[in-house]
Short mmCIF file of C-alpha atoms and ligand atoms in Angstrom, two decimals:
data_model
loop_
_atom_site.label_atom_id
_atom_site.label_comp_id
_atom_site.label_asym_id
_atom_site.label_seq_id
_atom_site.Cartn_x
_atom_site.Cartn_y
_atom_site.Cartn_z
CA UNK A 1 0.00 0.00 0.00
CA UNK A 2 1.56 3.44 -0.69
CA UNK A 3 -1.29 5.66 1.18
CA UNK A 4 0.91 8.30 2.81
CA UNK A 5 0.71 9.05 6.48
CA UNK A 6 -1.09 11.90 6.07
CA UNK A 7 -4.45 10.79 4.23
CA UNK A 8 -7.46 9.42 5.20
CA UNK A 9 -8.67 6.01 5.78
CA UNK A 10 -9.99 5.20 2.52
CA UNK A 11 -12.87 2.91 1.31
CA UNK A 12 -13.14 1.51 -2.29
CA UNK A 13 -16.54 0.29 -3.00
CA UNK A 14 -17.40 -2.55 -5.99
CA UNK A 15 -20.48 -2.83 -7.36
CA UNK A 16 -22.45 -3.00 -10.99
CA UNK A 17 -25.39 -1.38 -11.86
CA UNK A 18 -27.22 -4.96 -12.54
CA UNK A 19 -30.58 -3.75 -11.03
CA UNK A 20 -30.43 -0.25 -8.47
CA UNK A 21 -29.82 -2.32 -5.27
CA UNK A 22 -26.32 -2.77 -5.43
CA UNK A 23 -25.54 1.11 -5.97
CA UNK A 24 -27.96 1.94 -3.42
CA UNK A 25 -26.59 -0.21 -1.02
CA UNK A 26 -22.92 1.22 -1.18
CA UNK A 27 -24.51 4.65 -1.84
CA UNK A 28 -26.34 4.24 1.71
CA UNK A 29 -23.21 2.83 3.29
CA UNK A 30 -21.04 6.09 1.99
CA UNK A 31 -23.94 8.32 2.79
CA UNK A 32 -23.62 7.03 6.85
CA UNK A 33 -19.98 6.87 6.98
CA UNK A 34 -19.86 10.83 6.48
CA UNK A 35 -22.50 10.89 9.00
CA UNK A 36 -20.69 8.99 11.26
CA UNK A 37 -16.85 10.19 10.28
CA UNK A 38 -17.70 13.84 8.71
CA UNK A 39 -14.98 14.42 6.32
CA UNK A 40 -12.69 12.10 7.84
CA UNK A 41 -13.21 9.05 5.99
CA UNK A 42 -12.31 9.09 1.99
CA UNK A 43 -14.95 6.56 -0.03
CA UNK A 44 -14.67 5.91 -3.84
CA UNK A 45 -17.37 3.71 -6.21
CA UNK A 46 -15.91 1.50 -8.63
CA UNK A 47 -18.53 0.29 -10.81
CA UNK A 48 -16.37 -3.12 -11.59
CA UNK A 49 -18.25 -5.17 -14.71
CA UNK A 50 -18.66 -1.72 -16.44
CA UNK A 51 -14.86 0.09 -15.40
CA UNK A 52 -12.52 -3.06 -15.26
CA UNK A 53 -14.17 -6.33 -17.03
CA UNK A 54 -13.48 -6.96 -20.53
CA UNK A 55 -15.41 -7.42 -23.40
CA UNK A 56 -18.72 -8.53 -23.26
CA UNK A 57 -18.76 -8.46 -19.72
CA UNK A 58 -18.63 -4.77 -19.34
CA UNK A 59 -22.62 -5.04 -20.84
CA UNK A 60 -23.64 -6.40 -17.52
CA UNK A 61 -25.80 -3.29 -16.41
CA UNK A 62 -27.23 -3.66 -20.40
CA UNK A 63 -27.32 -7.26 -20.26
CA UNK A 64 -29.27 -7.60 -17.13
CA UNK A 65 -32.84 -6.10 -17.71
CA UNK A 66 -33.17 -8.30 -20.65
CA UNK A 67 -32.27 -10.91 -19.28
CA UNK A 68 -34.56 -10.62 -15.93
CA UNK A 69 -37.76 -10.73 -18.49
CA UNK A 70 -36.12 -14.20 -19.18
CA UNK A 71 -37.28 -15.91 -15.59
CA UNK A 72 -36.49 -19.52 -17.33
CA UNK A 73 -32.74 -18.37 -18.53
CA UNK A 74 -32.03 -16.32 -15.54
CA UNK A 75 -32.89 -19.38 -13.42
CA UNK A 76 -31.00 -21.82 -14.99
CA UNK A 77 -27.68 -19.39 -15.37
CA UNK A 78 -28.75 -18.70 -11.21
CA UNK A 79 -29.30 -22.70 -10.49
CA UNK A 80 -26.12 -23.95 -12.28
CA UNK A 81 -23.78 -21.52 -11.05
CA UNK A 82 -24.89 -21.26 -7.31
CA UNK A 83 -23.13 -24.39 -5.13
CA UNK A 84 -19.91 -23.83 -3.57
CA UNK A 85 -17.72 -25.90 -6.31
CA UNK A 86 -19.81 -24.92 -9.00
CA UNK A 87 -19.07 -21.28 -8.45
CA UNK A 88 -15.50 -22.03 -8.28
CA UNK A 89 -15.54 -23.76 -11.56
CA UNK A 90 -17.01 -20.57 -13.03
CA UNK A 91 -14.54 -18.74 -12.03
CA UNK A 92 -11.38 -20.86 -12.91
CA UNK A 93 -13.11 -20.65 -15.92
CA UNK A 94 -13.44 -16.50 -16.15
CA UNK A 95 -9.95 -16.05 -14.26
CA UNK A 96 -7.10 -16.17 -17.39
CA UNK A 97 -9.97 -13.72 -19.37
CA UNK A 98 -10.01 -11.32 -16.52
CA UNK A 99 -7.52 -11.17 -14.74
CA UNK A 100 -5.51 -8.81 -15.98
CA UNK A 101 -8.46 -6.54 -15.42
CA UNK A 102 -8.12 -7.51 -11.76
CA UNK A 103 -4.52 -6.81 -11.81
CA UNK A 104 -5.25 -2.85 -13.00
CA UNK A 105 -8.64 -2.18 -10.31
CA UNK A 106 -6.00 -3.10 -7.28
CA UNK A 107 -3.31 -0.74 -8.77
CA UNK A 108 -5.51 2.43 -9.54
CA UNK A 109 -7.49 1.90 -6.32
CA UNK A 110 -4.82 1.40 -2.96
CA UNK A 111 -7.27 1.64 -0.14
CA UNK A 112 -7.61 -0.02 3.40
CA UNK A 113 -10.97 -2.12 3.16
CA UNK A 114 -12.40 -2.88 -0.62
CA UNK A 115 -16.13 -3.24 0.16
CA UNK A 116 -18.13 -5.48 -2.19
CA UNK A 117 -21.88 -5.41 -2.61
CA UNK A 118 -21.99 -7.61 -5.76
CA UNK A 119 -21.83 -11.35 -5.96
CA UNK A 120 -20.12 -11.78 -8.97
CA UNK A 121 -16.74 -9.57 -7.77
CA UNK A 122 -15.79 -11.37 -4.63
CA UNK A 123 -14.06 -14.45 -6.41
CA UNK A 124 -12.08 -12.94 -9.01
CA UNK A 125 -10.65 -9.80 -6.78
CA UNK A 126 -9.77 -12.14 -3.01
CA UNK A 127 -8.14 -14.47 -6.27
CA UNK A 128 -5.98 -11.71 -7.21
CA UNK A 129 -5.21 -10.92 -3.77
CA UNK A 130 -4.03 -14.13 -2.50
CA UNK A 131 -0.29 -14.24 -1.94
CA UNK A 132 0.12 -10.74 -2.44
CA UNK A 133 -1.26 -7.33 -2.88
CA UNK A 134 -3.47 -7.93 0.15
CA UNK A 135 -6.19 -5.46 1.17
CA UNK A 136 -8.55 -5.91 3.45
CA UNK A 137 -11.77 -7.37 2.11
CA UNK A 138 -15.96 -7.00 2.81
CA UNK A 139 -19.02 -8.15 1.78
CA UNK A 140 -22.14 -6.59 2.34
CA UNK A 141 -24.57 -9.31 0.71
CA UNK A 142 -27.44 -7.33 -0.54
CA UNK A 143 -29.81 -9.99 -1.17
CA UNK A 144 -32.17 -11.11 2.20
CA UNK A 145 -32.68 -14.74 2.51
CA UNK A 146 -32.06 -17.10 -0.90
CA UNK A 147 -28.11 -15.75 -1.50
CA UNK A 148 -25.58 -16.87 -3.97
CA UNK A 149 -23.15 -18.99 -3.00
CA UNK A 150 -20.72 -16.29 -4.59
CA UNK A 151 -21.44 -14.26 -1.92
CA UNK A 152 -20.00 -16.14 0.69
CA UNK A 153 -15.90 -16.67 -0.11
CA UNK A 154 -13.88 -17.55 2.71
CA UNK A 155 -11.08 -15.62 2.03
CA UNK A 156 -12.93 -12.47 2.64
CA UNK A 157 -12.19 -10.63 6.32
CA UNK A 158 -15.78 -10.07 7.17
CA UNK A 159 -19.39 -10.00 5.75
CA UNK A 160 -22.08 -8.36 6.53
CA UNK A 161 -25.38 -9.84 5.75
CA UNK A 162 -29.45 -8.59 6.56
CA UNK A 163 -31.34 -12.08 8.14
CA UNK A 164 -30.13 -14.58 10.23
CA UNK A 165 -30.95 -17.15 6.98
CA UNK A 166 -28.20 -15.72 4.95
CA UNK A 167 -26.01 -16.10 8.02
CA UNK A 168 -27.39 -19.85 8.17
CA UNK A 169 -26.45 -19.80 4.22
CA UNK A 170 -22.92 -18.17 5.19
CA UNK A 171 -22.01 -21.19 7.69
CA UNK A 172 -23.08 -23.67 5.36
CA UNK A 173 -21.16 -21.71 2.47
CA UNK A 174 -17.72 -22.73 5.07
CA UNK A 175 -17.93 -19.45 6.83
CA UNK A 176 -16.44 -18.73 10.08
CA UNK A 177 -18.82 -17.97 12.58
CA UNK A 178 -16.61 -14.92 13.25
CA UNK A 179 -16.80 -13.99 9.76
CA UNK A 180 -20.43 -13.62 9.17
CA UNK A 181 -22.53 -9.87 11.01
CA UNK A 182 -25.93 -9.63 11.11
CA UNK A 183 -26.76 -6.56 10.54
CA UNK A 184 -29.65 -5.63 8.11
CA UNK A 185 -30.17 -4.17 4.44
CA UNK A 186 -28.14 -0.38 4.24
CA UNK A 187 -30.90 1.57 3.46
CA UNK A 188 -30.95 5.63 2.60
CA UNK A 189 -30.86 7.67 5.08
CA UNK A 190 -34.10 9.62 3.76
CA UNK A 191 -35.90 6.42 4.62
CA UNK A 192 -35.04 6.51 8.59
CA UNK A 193 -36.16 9.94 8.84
CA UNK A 194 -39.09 9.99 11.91
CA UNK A 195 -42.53 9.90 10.26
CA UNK A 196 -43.78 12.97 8.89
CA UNK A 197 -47.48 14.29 9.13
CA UNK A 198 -49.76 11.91 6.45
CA UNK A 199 -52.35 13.93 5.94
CA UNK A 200 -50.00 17.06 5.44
CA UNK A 201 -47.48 14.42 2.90
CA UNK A 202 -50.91 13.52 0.63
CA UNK A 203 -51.90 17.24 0.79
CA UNK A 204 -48.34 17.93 -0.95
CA UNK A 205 -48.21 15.13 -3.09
CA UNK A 206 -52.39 16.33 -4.29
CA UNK A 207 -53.18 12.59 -3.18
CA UNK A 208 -56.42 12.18 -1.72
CA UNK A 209 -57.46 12.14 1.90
CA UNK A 210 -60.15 10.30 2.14
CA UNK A 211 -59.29 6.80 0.94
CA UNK A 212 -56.68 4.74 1.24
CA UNK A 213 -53.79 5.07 -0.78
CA UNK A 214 -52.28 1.58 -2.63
CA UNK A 215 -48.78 2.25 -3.81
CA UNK A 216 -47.58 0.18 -6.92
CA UNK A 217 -44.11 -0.21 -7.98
CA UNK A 218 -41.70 -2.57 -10.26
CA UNK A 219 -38.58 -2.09 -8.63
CA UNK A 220 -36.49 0.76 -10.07
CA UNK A 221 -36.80 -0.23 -13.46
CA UNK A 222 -40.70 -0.51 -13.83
CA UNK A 223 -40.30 -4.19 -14.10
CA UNK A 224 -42.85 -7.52 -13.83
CA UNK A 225 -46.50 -6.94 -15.17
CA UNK A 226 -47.00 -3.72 -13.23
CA UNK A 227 -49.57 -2.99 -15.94
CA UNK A 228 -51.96 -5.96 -15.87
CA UNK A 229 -51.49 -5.95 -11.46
CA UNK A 230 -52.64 -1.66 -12.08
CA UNK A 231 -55.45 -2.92 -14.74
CA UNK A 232 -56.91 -5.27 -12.29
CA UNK A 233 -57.39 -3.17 -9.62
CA UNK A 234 -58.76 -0.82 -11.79
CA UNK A 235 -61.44 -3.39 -12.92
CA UNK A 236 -62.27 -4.42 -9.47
CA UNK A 237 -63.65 -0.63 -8.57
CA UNK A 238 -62.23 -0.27 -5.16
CA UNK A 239 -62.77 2.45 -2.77
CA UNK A 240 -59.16 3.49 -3.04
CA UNK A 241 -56.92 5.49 -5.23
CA UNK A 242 -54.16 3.47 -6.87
CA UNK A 243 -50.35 5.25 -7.19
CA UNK A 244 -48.36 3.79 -9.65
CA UNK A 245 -44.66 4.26 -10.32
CA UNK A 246 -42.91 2.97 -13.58
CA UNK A 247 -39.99 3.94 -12.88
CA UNK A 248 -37.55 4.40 -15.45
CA UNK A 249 -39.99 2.36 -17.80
CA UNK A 250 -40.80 5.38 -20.28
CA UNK A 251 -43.00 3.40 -22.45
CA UNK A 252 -45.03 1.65 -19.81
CA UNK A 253 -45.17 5.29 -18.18
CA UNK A 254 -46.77 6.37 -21.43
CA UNK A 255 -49.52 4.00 -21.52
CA UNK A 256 -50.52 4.03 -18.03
CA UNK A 257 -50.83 7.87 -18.35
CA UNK A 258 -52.69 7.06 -21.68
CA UNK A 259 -55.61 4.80 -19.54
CA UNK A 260 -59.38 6.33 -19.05
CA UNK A 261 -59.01 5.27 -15.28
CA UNK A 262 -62.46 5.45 -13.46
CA UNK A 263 -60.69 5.73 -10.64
CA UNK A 264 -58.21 8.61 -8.93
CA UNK A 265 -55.13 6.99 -10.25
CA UNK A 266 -51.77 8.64 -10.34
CA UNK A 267 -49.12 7.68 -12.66
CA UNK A 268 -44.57 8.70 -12.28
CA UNK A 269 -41.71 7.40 -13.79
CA UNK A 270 -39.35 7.52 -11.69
CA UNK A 271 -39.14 9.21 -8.48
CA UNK A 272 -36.49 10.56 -5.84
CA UNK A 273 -39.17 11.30 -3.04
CA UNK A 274 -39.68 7.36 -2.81
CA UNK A 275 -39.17 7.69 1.18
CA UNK A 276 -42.60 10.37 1.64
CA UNK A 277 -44.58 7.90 -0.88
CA UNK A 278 -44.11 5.34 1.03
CA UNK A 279 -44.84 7.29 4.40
CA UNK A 280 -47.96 8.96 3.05
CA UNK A 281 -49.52 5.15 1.47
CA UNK A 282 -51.98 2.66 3.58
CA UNK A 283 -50.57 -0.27 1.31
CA UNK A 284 -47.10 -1.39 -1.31
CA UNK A 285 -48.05 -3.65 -4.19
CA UNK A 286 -44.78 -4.62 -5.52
CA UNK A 287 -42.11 -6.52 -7.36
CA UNK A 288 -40.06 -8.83 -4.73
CA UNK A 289 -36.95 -6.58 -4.79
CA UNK A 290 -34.92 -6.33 -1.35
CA UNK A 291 -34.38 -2.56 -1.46
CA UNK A 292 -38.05 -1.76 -1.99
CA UNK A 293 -39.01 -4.56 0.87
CA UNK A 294 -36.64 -2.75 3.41
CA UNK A 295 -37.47 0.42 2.52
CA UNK A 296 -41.28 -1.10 3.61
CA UNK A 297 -40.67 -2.45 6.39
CA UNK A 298 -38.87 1.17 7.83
CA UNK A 299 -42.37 2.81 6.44
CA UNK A 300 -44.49 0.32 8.34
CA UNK A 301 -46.47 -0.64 5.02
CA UNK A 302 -48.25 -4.11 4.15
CA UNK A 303 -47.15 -5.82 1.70
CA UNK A 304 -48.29 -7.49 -1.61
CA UNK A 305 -45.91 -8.98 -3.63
CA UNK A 306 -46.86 -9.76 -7.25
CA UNK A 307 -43.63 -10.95 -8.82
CA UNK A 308 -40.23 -12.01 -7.84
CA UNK A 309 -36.71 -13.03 -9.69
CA UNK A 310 -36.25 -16.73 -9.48
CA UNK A 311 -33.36 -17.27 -7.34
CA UNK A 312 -32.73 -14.38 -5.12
CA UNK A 313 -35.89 -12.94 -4.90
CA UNK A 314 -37.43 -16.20 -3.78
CA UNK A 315 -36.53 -15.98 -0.28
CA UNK A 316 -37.96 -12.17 -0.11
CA UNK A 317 -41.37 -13.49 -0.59
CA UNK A 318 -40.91 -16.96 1.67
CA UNK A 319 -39.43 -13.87 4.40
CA UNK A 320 -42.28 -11.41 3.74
CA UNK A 321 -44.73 -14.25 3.90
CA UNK A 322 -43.55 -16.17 6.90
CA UNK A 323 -43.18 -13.07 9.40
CA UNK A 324 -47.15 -12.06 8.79
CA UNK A 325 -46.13 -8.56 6.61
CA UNK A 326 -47.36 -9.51 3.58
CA UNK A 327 -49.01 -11.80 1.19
CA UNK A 328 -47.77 -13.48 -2.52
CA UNK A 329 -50.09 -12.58 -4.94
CA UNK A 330 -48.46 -14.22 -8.36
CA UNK A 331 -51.86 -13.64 -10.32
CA UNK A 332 -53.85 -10.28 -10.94
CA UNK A 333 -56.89 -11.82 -9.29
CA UNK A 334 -54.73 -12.56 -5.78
CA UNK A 335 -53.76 -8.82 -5.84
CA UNK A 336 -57.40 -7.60 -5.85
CA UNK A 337 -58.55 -10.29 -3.83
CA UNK A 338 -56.18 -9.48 -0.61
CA UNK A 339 -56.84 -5.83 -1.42
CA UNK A 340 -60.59 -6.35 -1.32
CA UNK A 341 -59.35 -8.13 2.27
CA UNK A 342 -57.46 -5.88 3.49
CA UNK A 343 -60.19 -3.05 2.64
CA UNK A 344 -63.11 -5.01 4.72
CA UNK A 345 -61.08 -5.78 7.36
CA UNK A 346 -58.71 -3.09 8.29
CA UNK A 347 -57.31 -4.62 11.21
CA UNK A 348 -56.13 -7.35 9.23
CA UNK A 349 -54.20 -4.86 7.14
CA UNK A 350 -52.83 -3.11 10.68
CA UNK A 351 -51.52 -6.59 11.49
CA UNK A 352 -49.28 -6.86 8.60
CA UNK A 353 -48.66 -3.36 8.69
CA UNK A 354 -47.18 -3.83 12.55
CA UNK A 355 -45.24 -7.11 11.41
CA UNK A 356 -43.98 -5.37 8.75
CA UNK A 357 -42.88 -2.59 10.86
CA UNK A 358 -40.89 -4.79 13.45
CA UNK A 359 -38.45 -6.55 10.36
CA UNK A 360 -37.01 -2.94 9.71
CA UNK A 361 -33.85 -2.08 10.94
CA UNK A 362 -33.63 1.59 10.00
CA UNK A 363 -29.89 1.54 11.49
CA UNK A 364 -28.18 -0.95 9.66
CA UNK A 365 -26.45 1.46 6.88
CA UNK A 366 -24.98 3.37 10.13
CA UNK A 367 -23.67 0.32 11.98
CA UNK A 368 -22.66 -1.12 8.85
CA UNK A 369 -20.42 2.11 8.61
CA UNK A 370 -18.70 1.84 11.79
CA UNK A 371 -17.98 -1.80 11.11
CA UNK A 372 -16.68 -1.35 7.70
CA UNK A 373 -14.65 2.27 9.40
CA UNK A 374 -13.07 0.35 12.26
CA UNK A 375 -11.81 -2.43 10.13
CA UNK A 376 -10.41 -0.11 7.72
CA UNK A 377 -8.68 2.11 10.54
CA UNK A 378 -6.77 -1.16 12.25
CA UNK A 379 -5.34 -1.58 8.79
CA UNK A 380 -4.79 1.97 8.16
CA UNK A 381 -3.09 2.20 11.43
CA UNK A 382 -0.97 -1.08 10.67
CA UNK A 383 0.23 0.85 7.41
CA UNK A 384 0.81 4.05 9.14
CA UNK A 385 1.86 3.40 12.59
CA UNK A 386 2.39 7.30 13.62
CA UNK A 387 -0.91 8.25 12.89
CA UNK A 388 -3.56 8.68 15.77
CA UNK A 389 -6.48 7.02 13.97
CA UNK A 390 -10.10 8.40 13.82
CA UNK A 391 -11.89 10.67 16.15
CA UNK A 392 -15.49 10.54 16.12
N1 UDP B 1 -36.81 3.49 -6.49
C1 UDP B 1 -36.85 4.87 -6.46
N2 UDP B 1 -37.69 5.51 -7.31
C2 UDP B 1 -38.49 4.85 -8.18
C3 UDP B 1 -38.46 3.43 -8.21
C4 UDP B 1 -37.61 2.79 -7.34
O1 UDP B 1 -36.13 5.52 -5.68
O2 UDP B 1 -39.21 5.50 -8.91
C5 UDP B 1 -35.86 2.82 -5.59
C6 UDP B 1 -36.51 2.01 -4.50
O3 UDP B 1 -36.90 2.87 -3.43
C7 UDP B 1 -35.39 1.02 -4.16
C8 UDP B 1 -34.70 0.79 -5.49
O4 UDP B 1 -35.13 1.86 -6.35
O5 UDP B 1 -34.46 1.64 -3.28
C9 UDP B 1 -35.09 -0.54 -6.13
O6 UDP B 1 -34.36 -1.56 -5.48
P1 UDP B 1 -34.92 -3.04 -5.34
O7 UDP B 1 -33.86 -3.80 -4.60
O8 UDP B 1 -36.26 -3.04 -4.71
O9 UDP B 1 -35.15 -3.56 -6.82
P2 UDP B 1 -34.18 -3.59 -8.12
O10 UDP B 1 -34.59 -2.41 -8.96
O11 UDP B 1 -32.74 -3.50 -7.61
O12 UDP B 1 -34.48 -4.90 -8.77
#
């Protein structure tokens, strides 16, 4: 390492853009560490497939929607790839292509803890490592209960995972006990703020007052069939108003805006004031992604979950299901019916509501930070033994 005794501790964080969860989750991380350290702590993002892999594999944030609306391909590439030898087959198989590309991320980027919130980058950059160049290593797994068995390499110093599950998975993975924190999901600060006035939120937002509000998103990328789920609902005449978000799905923004709703329907693409929707809505219909669950949980809201990933998003919905916050609803008609529920029997939708509330763990980004900072300072202070370390 040639960090000189006067700079920072420094964190180097690896993710793709495959799906928003992975950026959000370092972005949250970064955003807490300057909460907790201001301006003592230096953080960089590395977005790895797209910066450092080599031809085609730099498409990964391209490659990935596509391939999503593929559930049968995206299983079997999931199923075949996620065992403990299997993974390391891949990646003897991937190492000669890429790892020169390895080779040049660990030169530009000295630091004092790489964090990784991506599957896929553990093996090839704790390969590079071994023997020489070390640096510190974490994983912060972003995924809640079904993870990859990339995820969970040995050689890394610590990682940091949301459910106790994914710590079982860990273990079974040949984890160290001492390895493995359970922590929770890093979620956005915005989302932990204390709950604001509804009526006063809706009033802002021109959302009604006098019904409840069903929220309806597909993930950040307007994803699963948002449209039939919205068109269902919209058939069944409920005495609600239905918010939908498409996210960064233009087209599907287009027609949903384009609808003769008979009822008081509102329609975004993609929003930034995700954390007041969610406080100001009596109900989440949504895709199974782990970001959007936590975010729930933090806002207290029931859940309905309409569509998943195979693979990682299974265990969401077995998690959502199993701790009373939500129901699967795979089909239109299971949507309507549990809203129809829900509607009659209010307390049933306060039950979920308070189950959902008691999974969220609003602090994790924060203690995730000081984890991640402390580690990072021991090796800091290893490298630059004259140095007093951090003052917070
Ligand atoms: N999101 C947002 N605005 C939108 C749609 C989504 O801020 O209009 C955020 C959402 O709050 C969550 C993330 O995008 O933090 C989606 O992450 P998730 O893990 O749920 O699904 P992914 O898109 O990664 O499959």
């Amino acid at each position: 390492m040639n960090l000189q005794p006067t700079e920072r501790v420094r964190l180097v964080f690896l993710f793709s853009d495959t799906g928003g969860g992975h950026r959000s989750a370092a972005e949250a991380i970064i955003e807490a560490i300057e909460k907790e350290y201001p301006n003592q702590v230096s953080t960089a993002m590395v977005d790895f497939f797209r910066e450092y892999a080599p031809r085609p594999l730099d498409m990964a944030p391209e490659i990935y929607p596509p391939l999503t609306r593929l559930p049968d391909v995206w299983q079997f590439g999931y199923r075949v790839s996620d065992g403990r030898r299997r993974a390391r087959l891949m990646n003897e198989m991937f190492w000669p292509y890429i790892r020169r590309s390895v080779q040049r991320l660990l030169r530009e980027h000295p630091c004092d803890l790489l964090v990784s919130v991506h599957p896929l980058i553990n093996n090839p950059v704790l390969h590079a490592m071994t023997g020489q160049h070390y640096v510190p290593y974490a994983t912060v797994v972003t995924d809640l209960v079904s993870t990859h068995a990339a995820w969970f390499d040995a050689r890394a110093d610590l990682v940091v995972v949301p459910t106790g599950a994914a710590r079982q998975r860990g273990l079974q993975m040949g984890l160290r006990p001492e390895q493995l924190h359970v922590i929770g999901l890093p979620v956005a600060d915005r989302f932990t703020q204390p709950a604001k006035d509804v009526a006063e939120l809706r009033r802002r937002l021109d959302w009604p007052l006098d019904r409840p509000v069903l929220l309806l998103v597909g993930g950040g990328e307007g994803m699963g069939p948002l449209e039939q789920v919205a068109q269902a609902i919209h058939r069944a005449r409920l005495d609600a108003a239905l918010v939908i978000i498409a996210g960064r799905n233009q087209a599907l923004k287009a027609r949903l805006e384009a609808h003769p709703w008979q009822m008081p329907v509102k329609v975004y693409g993609f929003v930034r004031e995700m954390p007041d929707f969610m406080r100001a809505a009596d109900v989440l219909i949504t895709k199974a992604g782990p970001g959007t669950i936590c975010e729930a949980f933090i806002a207290g809201l029931p859940l309905i979950l309409y569509s998943r990933l195979p693979g990682q998003e299974e265990g969401n919905v077995r998690y959502v299901v199993e701790q009373g916050a939500g129901v699967w609803a795979p089909e239109s008609e299971q949507v309507v019916a549990t809203l129809q529920r829900w509607l009659r029997n209010p307390e049933q939708r306060q039950a979920a509501a308070e189950a959902s509330h008691s999974l969220a763990r609003p602090q994790a980004a924060r203690q995730i930070a000081r984890l991640l900072v402390e580690r990072a300072g021991v090796h800091h202070r290893a490298m630059n033994p004259d140095l007093d370390g951090l003052h917070r």
